[in-house]
Amino acid sequence: MKVTLNRNAFLAELATVQRAISSKTTIPILTGVKIVLSDEGLALTGSNADISIETFLPVTDEKAEMHIETTGAIVLQARFFNEIIRKLPENHLSLEVLSNNQVSITSGKAAFTVNGLDAESYPHLPVIDEKNQLKLPVRVLNKLINETTFAVSMHESRPILTGVHFVLNSSELLAVATDSHRLSQRVIPVEQAIEDFNIVIPGKSLLELSKSFKDEEELVEISIMENQVLFKTANMYFYSRLLEGNYPDTNRLIPTSFNTEIEFQVPELLSAIDRASLLSHEGRNNIVKLSISPDSVILYGNSPEIGNVEEALSYKNVQGEALDISFNPDYMKAALKAFGEGEIVVKFISAIRPFTLEPTDTETAFVQLITPVRTN
Amino acid sequence: MKVTLNRNAFLAELATVQRAISSKTTIPILTGVKIVLSDEGLALTGSNADISIETFLPVTDEKAEMHIETTGAIVLQARFFNEIIRKLPENHLSLEVLSNNQVSITSGKAAFTVNGLDAESYPHLPVIDEKNQLKLPVRVLNKLINETTFAVSMHESRPILTGVHFVLNSSELLAVATDSHRLSQRVIPVEQAIEDFNIVIPGKSLLELSKSFKDEEELVEISIMENQVLFKTANMYFYSRLLEGNYPDTNRLIPTSFNTEIEFQVPELLSAIDRASLLSHEGRNNIVKLSISPDSVILYGNSPEIGNVEEALSYKNVQGEALDISFNPDYMKAALKAFGEGEIVVKFISAIRPFTLEPTDTETAFVQLITPVRTN
């Protein structure tokens, strides 16, 4: 294998596969990046127990300025390799596999010789049947990930809740996540005639996936096998394992009739909650109190040691019964961040029943649920 | 005490005194910021065992938009107070001391009430005789700090070496730091007729001082007492304790005759050393080797596990005997960074004697010393 190419184009690919490479793995070859040079271009692969990423830099990509002398393959220790490439003196570099899996990396007057591993011993990625593919713009999938993944559980006591539940049902795709204290559910229309599916993807995989995309306007093709999902774009294959087990039936958790409703601007409510949480974070229970009456909506935060805060909230509209309700402000902050800049309606039943948050724009099928904290 | 003022102007002062406030102190009142409001303006004080900072925001400062209703003083828990001010909804805020050392902080519709401490119980700062003051532009002092402080020792085994030695001697100020493996010494001319001094200032204090200055063109007045030094600018008093004990005689360490000399461009040498250190950092000894001959200067780095690197260095001029010398690249990197962008001459005696680095511009009295590593 011998090739010269543009350093920055190569670094961008390395950065992507590096998301899947952990230095903590117990399988030594997985600390490496697999490099395969064919007549078509350069494929890089990184992998860990949860995800695998394969990128392809085509020889036809002008930015890559790639000149292939001989094809071949090698595995190089990823962290060092990346550091070395990053610090090379010139904008171009040459890679050449010498004997005994040694690799020469040269740029300007600097000549590195590093020890590699035989590419044949790198594990094979799963083969996924690409017949039943859901196609979505990257932008749409990224939004779905941002709107749900924050609500997955961080605890392994119920592993299935560490993932996002995706259900494709004839004409719509539902994504829902819950850690049993709060829930976020988004439904988007789908206009493709493909087989229904019902899978749970680890939240961590989705966050890495979202960061790995380079072009929001590209299409991503989603293919599912028994225990794997593949997200495929023009130059990237992103594999994730699926979580096994039955996801709880979350649909019955979402209430449909309410006694009190208020409309808020998201950014203003978010900054008030943020202020109140400064004090609640120091209290033992981390709760803030919302006191709703027909002519005022007041937020309270308190810490016995530091002090307290009280703020009359700006709201657009309040309807229904007066209510005092306490909740964890961190769940509220995360929920509000997922809505972005718009307006929401918050709907309550009582001080001890979960309340919902939805965009006032009723065309967006997006609902969040937060369980209040009993204070008496 | 009651005052309204501009939030950003206040935050800037808070950020400065916060450099002296540690949440880890064993003296509870020192986790607080002392606020003293007089008819002239607002003084803030923060303090720890090593440094104390006092800033003053004058009522005449237009950016402060300060309106004083009643004067007074209070101590508030610094970390929270800063967070609260930072997250207030409006650009203005009011502070009012209520009964029992409680303080009301209001801005827009948000009203905080926080618990303070009696300002009378805050420790007094040292009184320093301001008669014998050295005056320097902040820019000059900052440069001196950057050129020396990196070379202080990080180990408490010889506490005196954790400071920078400053010696004022009739018409010049010498600053020198060494950790016994490397040394950095800078001398600047001084045109003031003041008493000579000979002090050691903790390196950590100097780094905080350097970050606390806001205006490089201001003058700083330096006053010294038995165990304290005060750096005073228009609106800041910065106190540091001095280190006790005798600083070693470093002058005799700096050699004056050499056998080999090379001139380098600093940025180019620095990036080559950086590349070689990628590999040396993985070896047991963290050393790189420089091989000097009349027609080439080659840098080698090596790690038995990862590989090796070899680079023919660009240099301007080489004179004297051929030499192979090994050294810790991290000392070299730190030394080169202190020189900035210019040209230096590196002078060697032999493979086992310390070598020096100096600007080729001979008007700058700046010399660094690095002890090589014996490899046989």
PDB file of N, CA, C and O in Angstrom, chain A residues 77 79-80 83-84 87-89 109-115 271 274-276 278-279 282 303-314 333, chain B residues 77 79-80 83-84 87-89 109-115 271 274-276 278-279 282 303-314 333:
ATOM      1  N   GLN A  77      -2.529   2.118  15.309  1.00  0.00           N
ATOM      2  CA  GLN A  77      -2.996   2.611  16.606  1.00  0.00           C
ATOM      3  C   GLN A  77      -3.636   3.995  16.413  1.00  0.00           C
ATOM      4  O   GLN A  77      -2.965   4.946  16.008  1.00  0.00           O
ATOM      5  N   ARG A  79      -5.054   6.590  18.175  1.00  0.00           N
ATOM      6  CA  ARG A  79      -4.793   7.840  18.873  1.00  0.00           C
ATOM      7  C   ARG A  79      -3.491   8.474  18.390  1.00  0.00           C
ATOM      8  O   ARG A  79      -3.431   9.644  18.042  1.00  0.00           O
ATOM      9  N   PHE A  80      -2.415   7.643  18.322  1.00  0.00           N
ATOM     10  CA  PHE A  80      -1.132   8.155  17.844  1.00  0.00           C
ATOM     11  C   PHE A  80      -1.148   8.559  16.423  1.00  0.00           C
ATOM     12  O   PHE A  80      -0.597   9.573  16.048  1.00  0.00           O
ATOM     13  N   GLU A  83      -2.680  11.893  16.062  1.00  0.00           N
ATOM     14  CA  GLU A  83      -1.765  12.930  16.560  1.00  0.00           C
ATOM     15  C   GLU A  83      -0.645  13.209  15.567  1.00  0.00           C
ATOM     16  O   GLU A  83      -0.270  14.352  15.327  1.00  0.00           O
ATOM     17  N   ILE A  84      -0.093  12.137  15.033  1.00  0.00           N
ATOM     18  CA  ILE A  84       1.012  12.288  14.076  1.00  0.00           C
ATOM     19  C   ILE A  84       0.538  13.048  12.838  1.00  0.00           C
ATOM     20  O   ILE A  84       1.160  14.020  12.416  1.00  0.00           O
ATOM     21  N   LYS A  87       0.053  16.731  13.361  1.00  0.00           N
ATOM     22  CA  LYS A  87       1.241  17.560  13.575  1.00  0.00           C
ATOM     23  C   LYS A  87       2.236  17.530  12.415  1.00  0.00           C
ATOM     24  O   LYS A  87       3.337  18.066  12.547  1.00  0.00           O
ATOM     25  N   LEU A  88       1.890  16.931  11.308  1.00  0.00           N
ATOM     26  CA  LEU A  88       2.824  16.889  10.177  1.00  0.00           C
ATOM     27  C   LEU A  88       3.088  18.300   9.654  1.00  0.00           C
ATOM     28  O   LEU A  88       2.219  19.166   9.727  1.00  0.00           O
ATOM     29  N   PRO A  89       4.291  18.526   9.107  1.00  0.00           N
ATOM     30  CA  PRO A  89       4.642  19.899   8.731  1.00  0.00           C
ATOM     31  C   PRO A  89       3.984  20.408   7.449  1.00  0.00           C
ATOM     32  O   PRO A  89       3.831  21.616   7.279  1.00  0.00           O
ATOM     33  N   LYS A 109      10.105  17.291   5.585  1.00  0.00           N
ATOM     34  CA  LYS A 109      11.334  16.603   5.984  1.00  0.00           C
ATOM     35  C   LYS A 109      11.116  15.622   7.129  1.00  0.00           C
ATOM     36  O   LYS A 109      12.073  15.016   7.621  1.00  0.00           O
ATOM     37  N   ALA A 110       9.857  15.514   7.626  1.00  0.00           N
ATOM     38  CA  ALA A 110       9.594  14.615   8.762  1.00  0.00           C
ATOM     39  C   ALA A 110       9.245  13.217   8.257  1.00  0.00           C
ATOM     40  O   ALA A 110       8.420  13.066   7.360  1.00  0.00           O
ATOM     41  N   ALA A 111       9.907  12.207   8.820  1.00  0.00           N
ATOM     42  CA  ALA A 111       9.666  10.816   8.412  1.00  0.00           C
ATOM     43  C   ALA A 111       9.400   9.961   9.644  1.00  0.00           C
ATOM     44  O   ALA A 111      10.300   9.721  10.440  1.00  0.00           O
ATOM     45  N   PHE A 112       8.143   9.541   9.803  1.00  0.00           N
ATOM     46  CA  PHE A 112       7.784   8.637  10.899  1.00  0.00           C
ATOM     47  C   PHE A 112       7.782   7.203  10.390  1.00  0.00           C
ATOM     48  O   PHE A 112       7.402   6.934   9.249  1.00  0.00           O
ATOM     49  N   THR A 113       8.198   6.277  11.248  1.00  0.00           N
ATOM     50  CA  THR A 113       8.009   4.861  10.969  1.00  0.00           C
ATOM     51  C   THR A 113       7.268   4.284  12.163  1.00  0.00           C
ATOM     52  O   THR A 113       7.759   4.372  13.293  1.00  0.00           O
ATOM     53  N   VAL A 114       6.033   3.783  11.937  1.00  0.00           N
ATOM     54  CA  VAL A 114       5.250   3.297  13.078  1.00  0.00           C
ATOM     55  C   VAL A 114       4.866   1.833  12.864  1.00  0.00           C
ATOM     56  O   VAL A 114       4.784   1.340  11.735  1.00  0.00           O
ATOM     57  N   ASN A 115       4.629   1.157  13.990  1.00  0.00           N
ATOM     58  CA  ASN A 115       4.282  -0.261  13.943  1.00  0.00           C
ATOM     59  C   ASN A 115       2.784  -0.433  13.752  1.00  0.00           C
ATOM     60  O   ASN A 115       1.992   0.126  14.504  1.00  0.00           O
ATOM     61  N   SER A 271     -35.057  30.560  31.056  1.00  0.00           N
ATOM     62  CA  SER A 271     -34.101  31.302  31.880  1.00  0.00           C
ATOM     63  C   SER A 271     -34.621  31.487  33.298  1.00  0.00           C
ATOM     64  O   SER A 271     -33.836  31.494  34.252  1.00  0.00           O
ATOM     65  N   ASP A 274     -33.889  28.251  35.054  1.00  0.00           N
ATOM     66  CA  ASP A 274     -32.450  28.206  35.279  1.00  0.00           C
ATOM     67  C   ASP A 274     -32.088  28.974  36.558  1.00  0.00           C
ATOM     68  O   ASP A 274     -31.303  28.506  37.388  1.00  0.00           O
ATOM     69  N   ARG A 275     -32.665  30.156  36.727  1.00  0.00           N
ATOM     70  CA  ARG A 275     -32.401  30.950  37.946  1.00  0.00           C
ATOM     71  C   ARG A 275     -32.891  30.225  39.185  1.00  0.00           C
ATOM     72  O   ARG A 275     -32.175  30.142  40.192  1.00  0.00           O
ATOM     73  N   ALA A 276     -34.115  29.694  39.122  1.00  0.00           N
ATOM     74  CA  ALA A 276     -34.661  29.032  40.308  1.00  0.00           C
ATOM     75  C   ALA A 276     -33.832  27.801  40.661  1.00  0.00           C
ATOM     76  O   ALA A 276     -33.663  27.463  41.841  1.00  0.00           O
ATOM     77  N   LEU A 278     -30.690  27.432  40.460  1.00  0.00           N
ATOM     78  CA  LEU A 278     -29.450  27.799  41.168  1.00  0.00           C
ATOM     79  C   LEU A 278     -29.585  27.478  42.651  1.00  0.00           C
ATOM     80  O   LEU A 278     -28.643  27.006  43.289  1.00  0.00           O
ATOM     81  N   LEU A 279     -30.755  27.775  43.204  1.00  0.00           N
ATOM     82  CA  LEU A 279     -30.956  27.537  44.630  1.00  0.00           C
ATOM     83  C   LEU A 279     -31.426  26.118  44.894  1.00  0.00           C
ATOM     84  O   LEU A 279     -30.957  25.471  45.834  1.00  0.00           O
ATOM     85  N   GLU A 282     -28.963  23.385  45.541  1.00  0.00           N
ATOM     86  CA  GLU A 282     -28.301  23.299  46.842  1.00  0.00           C
ATOM     87  C   GLU A 282     -29.198  22.692  47.905  1.00  0.00           C
ATOM     88  O   GLU A 282     -28.737  22.363  48.985  1.00  0.00           O
ATOM     89  N   SER A 303     -33.184  27.312  49.003  1.00  0.00           N
ATOM     90  CA  SER A 303     -32.150  26.494  49.619  1.00  0.00           C
ATOM     91  C   SER A 303     -31.998  27.006  51.047  1.00  0.00           C
ATOM     92  O   SER A 303     -31.724  28.194  51.232  1.00  0.00           O
ATOM     93  N   PRO A 304     -32.177  26.143  52.048  1.00  0.00           N
ATOM     94  CA  PRO A 304     -32.114  26.632  53.425  1.00  0.00           C
ATOM     95  C   PRO A 304     -30.803  27.361  53.718  1.00  0.00           C
ATOM     96  O   PRO A 304     -30.796  28.340  54.457  1.00  0.00           O
ATOM     97  N   GLU A 305     -29.700  26.918  53.120  1.00  0.00           N
ATOM     98  CA  GLU A 305     -28.425  27.549  53.442  1.00  0.00           C
ATOM     99  C   GLU A 305     -28.158  28.844  52.677  1.00  0.00           C
ATOM    100  O   GLU A 305     -27.658  29.814  53.229  1.00  0.00           O
ATOM    101  N   ILE A 306     -28.475  28.851  51.403  1.00  0.00           N
ATOM    102  CA  ILE A 306     -28.104  29.999  50.568  1.00  0.00           C
ATOM    103  C   ILE A 306     -29.162  31.097  50.580  1.00  0.00           C
ATOM    104  O   ILE A 306     -28.852  32.267  50.731  1.00  0.00           O
ATOM    105  N   GLY A 307     -30.426  30.719  50.382  1.00  0.00           N
ATOM    106  CA  GLY A 307     -31.471  31.734  50.323  1.00  0.00           C
ATOM    107  C   GLY A 307     -32.603  31.272  49.426  1.00  0.00           C
ATOM    108  O   GLY A 307     -32.801  30.071  49.223  1.00  0.00           O
ATOM    109  N   ASN A 308     -33.367  32.218  48.870  1.00  0.00           N
ATOM    110  CA  ASN A 308     -34.482  31.817  48.022  1.00  0.00           C
ATOM    111  C   ASN A 308     -34.666  32.812  46.880  1.00  0.00           C
ATOM    112  O   ASN A 308     -34.091  33.893  46.876  1.00  0.00           O
ATOM    113  N   VAL A 309     -35.455  32.394  45.884  1.00  0.00           N
ATOM    114  CA  VAL A 309     -35.753  33.271  44.762  1.00  0.00           C
ATOM    115  C   VAL A 309     -37.225  33.140  44.425  1.00  0.00           C
ATOM    116  O   VAL A 309     -37.836  32.070  44.589  1.00  0.00           O
ATOM    117  N   GLU A 310     -37.787  34.235  43.974  1.00  0.00           N
ATOM    118  CA  GLU A 310     -39.208  34.286  43.632  1.00  0.00           C
ATOM    119  C   GLU A 310     -39.307  35.103  42.347  1.00  0.00           C
ATOM    120  O   GLU A 310     -38.676  36.146  42.239  1.00  0.00           O
ATOM    121  N   GLU A 311     -40.060  34.592  41.372  1.00  0.00           N
ATOM    122  CA  GLU A 311     -40.144  35.328  40.105  1.00  0.00           C
ATOM    123  C   GLU A 311     -41.538  35.202  39.512  1.00  0.00           C
ATOM    124  O   GLU A 311     -42.042  34.090  39.321  1.00  0.00           O
ATOM    125  N   ALA A 312     -42.162  36.339  39.213  1.00  0.00           N
ATOM    126  CA  ALA A 312     -43.447  36.345  38.508  1.00  0.00           C
ATOM    127  C   ALA A 312     -43.155  36.068  37.038  1.00  0.00           C
ATOM    128  O   ALA A 312     -42.435  36.826  36.398  1.00  0.00           O
ATOM    129  N   LEU A 313     -43.673  34.951  36.525  1.00  0.00           N
ATOM    130  CA  LEU A 313     -43.331  34.561  35.155  1.00  0.00           C
ATOM    131  C   LEU A 313     -44.175  35.311  34.135  1.00  0.00           C
ATOM    132  O   LEU A 313     -45.344  35.623  34.378  1.00  0.00           O
ATOM    133  N   SER A 314     -43.548  35.561  32.967  1.00  0.00           N
ATOM    134  CA  SER A 314     -44.311  36.062  31.832  1.00  0.00           C
ATOM    135  C   SER A 314     -45.003  34.867  31.179  1.00  0.00           C
ATOM    136  O   SER A 314     -44.362  33.834  30.971  1.00  0.00           O
ATOM    137  N   LYS A 333     -35.713  21.956  32.385  1.00  0.00           N
ATOM    138  CA  LYS A 333     -34.726  22.615  31.521  1.00  0.00           C
ATOM    139  C   LYS A 333     -34.435  21.774  30.277  1.00  0.00           C
ATOM    140  O   LYS A 333     -34.410  22.288  29.157  1.00  0.00           O
TER     141      LYS A 333
ATOM    142  N   GLN B  77     -21.444  34.571  49.763  1.00  0.00           N
ATOM    143  CA  GLN B  77     -20.828  33.352  49.242  1.00  0.00           C
ATOM    144  C   GLN B  77     -20.508  33.575  47.762  1.00  0.00           C
ATOM    145  O   GLN B  77     -21.399  33.784  46.938  1.00  0.00           O
ATOM    146  N   ARG B  79     -19.252  31.929  45.009  1.00  0.00           N
ATOM    147  CA  ARG B  79     -19.599  31.116  43.847  1.00  0.00           C
ATOM    148  C   ARG B  79     -21.064  31.329  43.462  1.00  0.00           C
ATOM    149  O   ARG B  79     -21.408  31.583  42.306  1.00  0.00           O
ATOM    150  N   PHE B  80     -21.954  31.254  44.454  1.00  0.00           N
ATOM    151  CA  PHE B  80     -23.375  31.436  44.188  1.00  0.00           C
ATOM    152  C   PHE B  80     -23.708  32.811  43.746  1.00  0.00           C
ATOM    153  O   PHE B  80     -24.516  33.027  42.861  1.00  0.00           O
ATOM    154  N   GLU B  83     -22.925  33.228  40.189  1.00  0.00           N
ATOM    155  CA  GLU B  83     -23.888  32.505  39.342  1.00  0.00           C
ATOM    156  C   GLU B  83     -25.214  33.256  39.261  1.00  0.00           C
ATOM    157  O   GLU B  83     -25.832  33.350  38.199  1.00  0.00           O
ATOM    158  N   ILE B  84     -25.653  33.765  40.391  1.00  0.00           N
ATOM    159  CA  ILE B  84     -26.924  34.487  40.427  1.00  0.00           C
ATOM    160  C   ILE B  84     -26.837  35.746  39.557  1.00  0.00           C
ATOM    161  O   ILE B  84     -27.687  35.984  38.695  1.00  0.00           O
ATOM    162  N   LYS B  87     -26.954  35.081  35.877  1.00  0.00           N
ATOM    163  CA  LYS B  87     -28.209  34.606  35.283  1.00  0.00           C
ATOM    164  C   LYS B  87     -29.381  35.556  35.475  1.00  0.00           C
ATOM    165  O   LYS B  87     -30.510  35.200  35.154  1.00  0.00           O
ATOM    166  N   LEU B  88     -29.139  36.753  35.968  1.00  0.00           N
ATOM    167  CA  LEU B  88     -30.249  37.692  36.145  1.00  0.00           C
ATOM    168  C   LEU B  88     -30.861  38.068  34.796  1.00  0.00           C
ATOM    169  O   LEU B  88     -30.164  38.096  33.788  1.00  0.00           O
ATOM    170  N   PRO B  89     -32.175  38.380  34.791  1.00  0.00           N
ATOM    171  CA  PRO B  89     -32.845  38.596  33.488  1.00  0.00           C
ATOM    172  C   PRO B  89     -32.533  39.929  32.819  1.00  0.00           C
ATOM    173  O   PRO B  89     -32.622  40.034  31.603  1.00  0.00           O
ATOM    174  N   LYS B 109     -38.207  40.869  37.005  1.00  0.00           N
ATOM    175  CA  LYS B 109     -39.195  40.311  37.929  1.00  0.00           C
ATOM    176  C   LYS B 109     -38.590  39.277  38.882  1.00  0.00           C
ATOM    177  O   LYS B 109     -39.297  38.673  39.690  1.00  0.00           O
ATOM    178  N   ALA B 110     -37.274  39.035  38.761  1.00  0.00           N
ATOM    179  CA  ALA B 110     -36.636  38.021  39.627  1.00  0.00           C
ATOM    180  C   ALA B 110     -36.138  38.666  40.917  1.00  0.00           C
ATOM    181  O   ALA B 110     -35.474  39.700  40.880  1.00  0.00           O
ATOM    182  N   ALA B 111     -36.489  38.056  42.037  1.00  0.00           N
ATOM    183  CA  ALA B 111     -36.071  38.588  43.344  1.00  0.00           C
ATOM    184  C   ALA B 111     -35.435  37.478  44.169  1.00  0.00           C
ATOM    185  O   ALA B 111     -36.103  36.535  44.586  1.00  0.00           O
ATOM    186  N   PHE B 112     -34.117  37.583  44.374  1.00  0.00           N
ATOM    187  CA  PHE B 112     -33.406  36.624  45.213  1.00  0.00           C
ATOM    188  C   PHE B 112     -33.236  37.208  46.612  1.00  0.00           C
ATOM    189  O   PHE B 112     -33.018  38.416  46.759  1.00  0.00           O
ATOM    190  N   THR B 113     -33.312  36.360  47.607  1.00  0.00           N
ATOM    191  CA  THR B 113     -32.923  36.756  48.963  1.00  0.00           C
ATOM    192  C   THR B 113     -31.871  35.746  49.411  1.00  0.00           C
ATOM    193  O   THR B 113     -32.141  34.540  49.446  1.00  0.00           O
ATOM    194  N   VAL B 114     -30.644  36.222  49.690  1.00  0.00           N
ATOM    195  CA  VAL B 114     -29.583  35.268  50.045  1.00  0.00           C
ATOM    196  C   VAL B 114     -28.973  35.640  51.396  1.00  0.00           C
ATOM    197  O   VAL B 114     -29.009  36.793  51.823  1.00  0.00           O
ATOM    198  N   ASN B 115     -28.402  34.631  52.057  1.00  0.00           N
ATOM    199  CA  ASN B 115     -27.813  34.825  53.370  1.00  0.00           C
ATOM    200  C   ASN B 115     -26.375  35.297  53.246  1.00  0.00           C
ATOM    201  O   ASN B 115     -25.575  34.668  52.569  1.00  0.00           O
ATOM    202  N   SER B 271       7.768  23.214  16.159  1.00  0.00           N
ATOM    203  CA  SER B 271       6.873  22.181  15.628  1.00  0.00           C
ATOM    204  C   SER B 271       7.624  20.874  15.383  1.00  0.00           C
ATOM    205  O   SER B 271       7.046  19.797  15.546  1.00  0.00           O
ATOM    206  N   ASP B 274       7.843  19.230  18.746  1.00  0.00           N
ATOM    207  CA  ASP B 274       6.508  18.748  19.071  1.00  0.00           C
ATOM    208  C   ASP B 274       6.251  17.383  18.417  1.00  0.00           C
ATOM    209  O   ASP B 274       5.736  16.449  19.043  1.00  0.00           O
ATOM    210  N   ARG B 275       6.633  17.237  17.158  1.00  0.00           N
ATOM    211  CA  ARG B 275       6.468  15.952  16.455  1.00  0.00           C
ATOM    212  C   ARG B 275       7.306  14.866  17.108  1.00  0.00           C
ATOM    213  O   ARG B 275       6.827  13.761  17.358  1.00  0.00           O
ATOM    214  N   ALA B 276       8.564  15.182  17.407  1.00  0.00           N
ATOM    215  CA  ALA B 276       9.446  14.168  17.976  1.00  0.00           C
ATOM    216  C   ALA B 276       8.947  13.739  19.359  1.00  0.00           C
ATOM    217  O   ALA B 276       9.064  12.574  19.751  1.00  0.00           O
ATOM    218  N   LEU B 278       5.936  13.393  20.302  1.00  0.00           N
ATOM    219  CA  LEU B 278       4.817  12.452  20.200  1.00  0.00           C
ATOM    220  C   LEU B 278       5.294  11.045  20.527  1.00  0.00           C
ATOM    221  O   LEU B 278       4.601  10.270  21.179  1.00  0.00           O
ATOM    222  N   LEU B 279       6.459  10.694  20.029  1.00  0.00           N
ATOM    223  CA  LEU B 279       6.981   9.350  20.257  1.00  0.00           C
ATOM    224  C   LEU B 279       7.754   9.261  21.575  1.00  0.00           C
ATOM    225  O   LEU B 279       7.608   8.295  22.310  1.00  0.00           O
ATOM    226  N   GLU B 282       5.983   8.349  24.746  1.00  0.00           N
ATOM    227  CA  GLU B 282       5.611   6.958  24.989  1.00  0.00           C
ATOM    228  C   GLU B 282       6.781   6.109  25.445  1.00  0.00           C
ATOM    229  O   GLU B 282       6.596   4.992  25.903  1.00  0.00           O
ATOM    230  N   SER B 303       9.992   5.491  20.198  1.00  0.00           N
ATOM    231  CA  SER B 303       9.256   4.742  21.209  1.00  0.00           C
ATOM    232  C   SER B 303       9.289   3.294  20.784  1.00  0.00           C
ATOM    233  O   SER B 303       8.862   2.966  19.674  1.00  0.00           O
ATOM    234  N   PRO B 304       9.802   2.391  21.633  1.00  0.00           N
ATOM    235  CA  PRO B 304       9.937   1.004  21.194  1.00  0.00           C
ATOM    236  C   PRO B 304       8.604   0.414  20.734  1.00  0.00           C
ATOM    237  O   PRO B 304       8.553  -0.367  19.787  1.00  0.00           O
ATOM    238  N   GLU B 305       7.482   0.832  21.361  1.00  0.00           N
ATOM    239  CA  GLU B 305       6.200   0.234  20.991  1.00  0.00           C
ATOM    240  C   GLU B 305       5.566   0.842  19.748  1.00  0.00           C
ATOM    241  O   GLU B 305       5.017   0.135  18.904  1.00  0.00           O
ATOM    242  N   ILE B 306       5.631   2.162  19.647  1.00  0.00           N
ATOM    243  CA  ILE B 306       4.903   2.833  18.566  1.00  0.00           C
ATOM    244  C   ILE B 306       5.732   2.948  17.291  1.00  0.00           C
ATOM    245  O   ILE B 306       5.250   2.674  16.196  1.00  0.00           O
ATOM    246  N   GLY B 307       6.995   3.393  17.406  1.00  0.00           N
ATOM    247  CA  GLY B 307       7.808   3.575  16.210  1.00  0.00           C
ATOM    248  C   GLY B 307       8.810   4.691  16.424  1.00  0.00           C
ATOM    249  O   GLY B 307       9.160   5.018  17.561  1.00  0.00           O
ATOM    250  N   ASN B 308       9.269   5.312  15.338  1.00  0.00           N
ATOM    251  CA  ASN B 308      10.248   6.381  15.484  1.00  0.00           C
ATOM    252  C   ASN B 308      10.026   7.470  14.451  1.00  0.00           C
ATOM    253  O   ASN B 308       9.263   7.301  13.498  1.00  0.00           O
ATOM    254  N   VAL B 309      10.684   8.614  14.674  1.00  0.00           N
ATOM    255  CA  VAL B 309      10.589   9.720  13.734  1.00  0.00           C
ATOM    256  C   VAL B 309      11.976  10.327  13.580  1.00  0.00           C
ATOM    257  O   VAL B 309      12.778  10.338  14.522  1.00  0.00           O
ATOM    258  N   GLU B 310      12.233  10.808  12.382  1.00  0.00           N
ATOM    259  CA  GLU B 310      13.528  11.392  12.059  1.00  0.00           C
ATOM    260  C   GLU B 310      13.238  12.616  11.198  1.00  0.00           C
ATOM    261  O   GLU B 310      12.420  12.541  10.286  1.00  0.00           O
ATOM    262  N   GLU B 311      13.876  13.749  11.529  1.00  0.00           N
ATOM    263  CA  GLU B 311      13.579  14.954  10.757  1.00  0.00           C
ATOM    264  C   GLU B 311      14.829  15.814  10.606  1.00  0.00           C
ATOM    265  O   GLU B 311      15.465  16.175  11.596  1.00  0.00           O
ATOM    266  N   ALA B 312      15.171  16.136   9.356  1.00  0.00           N
ATOM    267  CA  ALA B 312      16.270  17.072   9.088  1.00  0.00           C
ATOM    268  C   ALA B 312      15.746  18.468   9.381  1.00  0.00           C
ATOM    269  O   ALA B 312      14.792  18.924   8.749  1.00  0.00           O
ATOM    270  N   LEU B 313      16.348  19.143  10.353  1.00  0.00           N
ATOM    271  CA  LEU B 313      15.832  20.446  10.770  1.00  0.00           C
ATOM    272  C   LEU B 313      16.321  21.560   9.850  1.00  0.00           C
ATOM    273  O   LEU B 313      17.442  21.509   9.336  1.00  0.00           O
ATOM    274  N   SER B 314      15.462  22.577   9.687  1.00  0.00           N
ATOM    275  CA  SER B 314      15.890  23.805   9.016  1.00  0.00           C
ATOM    276  C   SER B 314      16.633  24.642  10.046  1.00  0.00           C
ATOM    277  O   SER B 314      16.167  24.802  11.161  1.00  0.00           O
ATOM    278  N   LYS B 333      10.232  22.590  24.523  1.00  0.00           N
ATOM    279  CA  LYS B 333       8.997  23.209  24.030  1.00  0.00           C
ATOM    280  C   LYS B 333       8.634  24.424  24.871  1.00  0.00           C
ATOM    281  O   LYS B 333       8.297  25.491  24.347  1.00  0.00           O
TER     282      LYS B 333
END
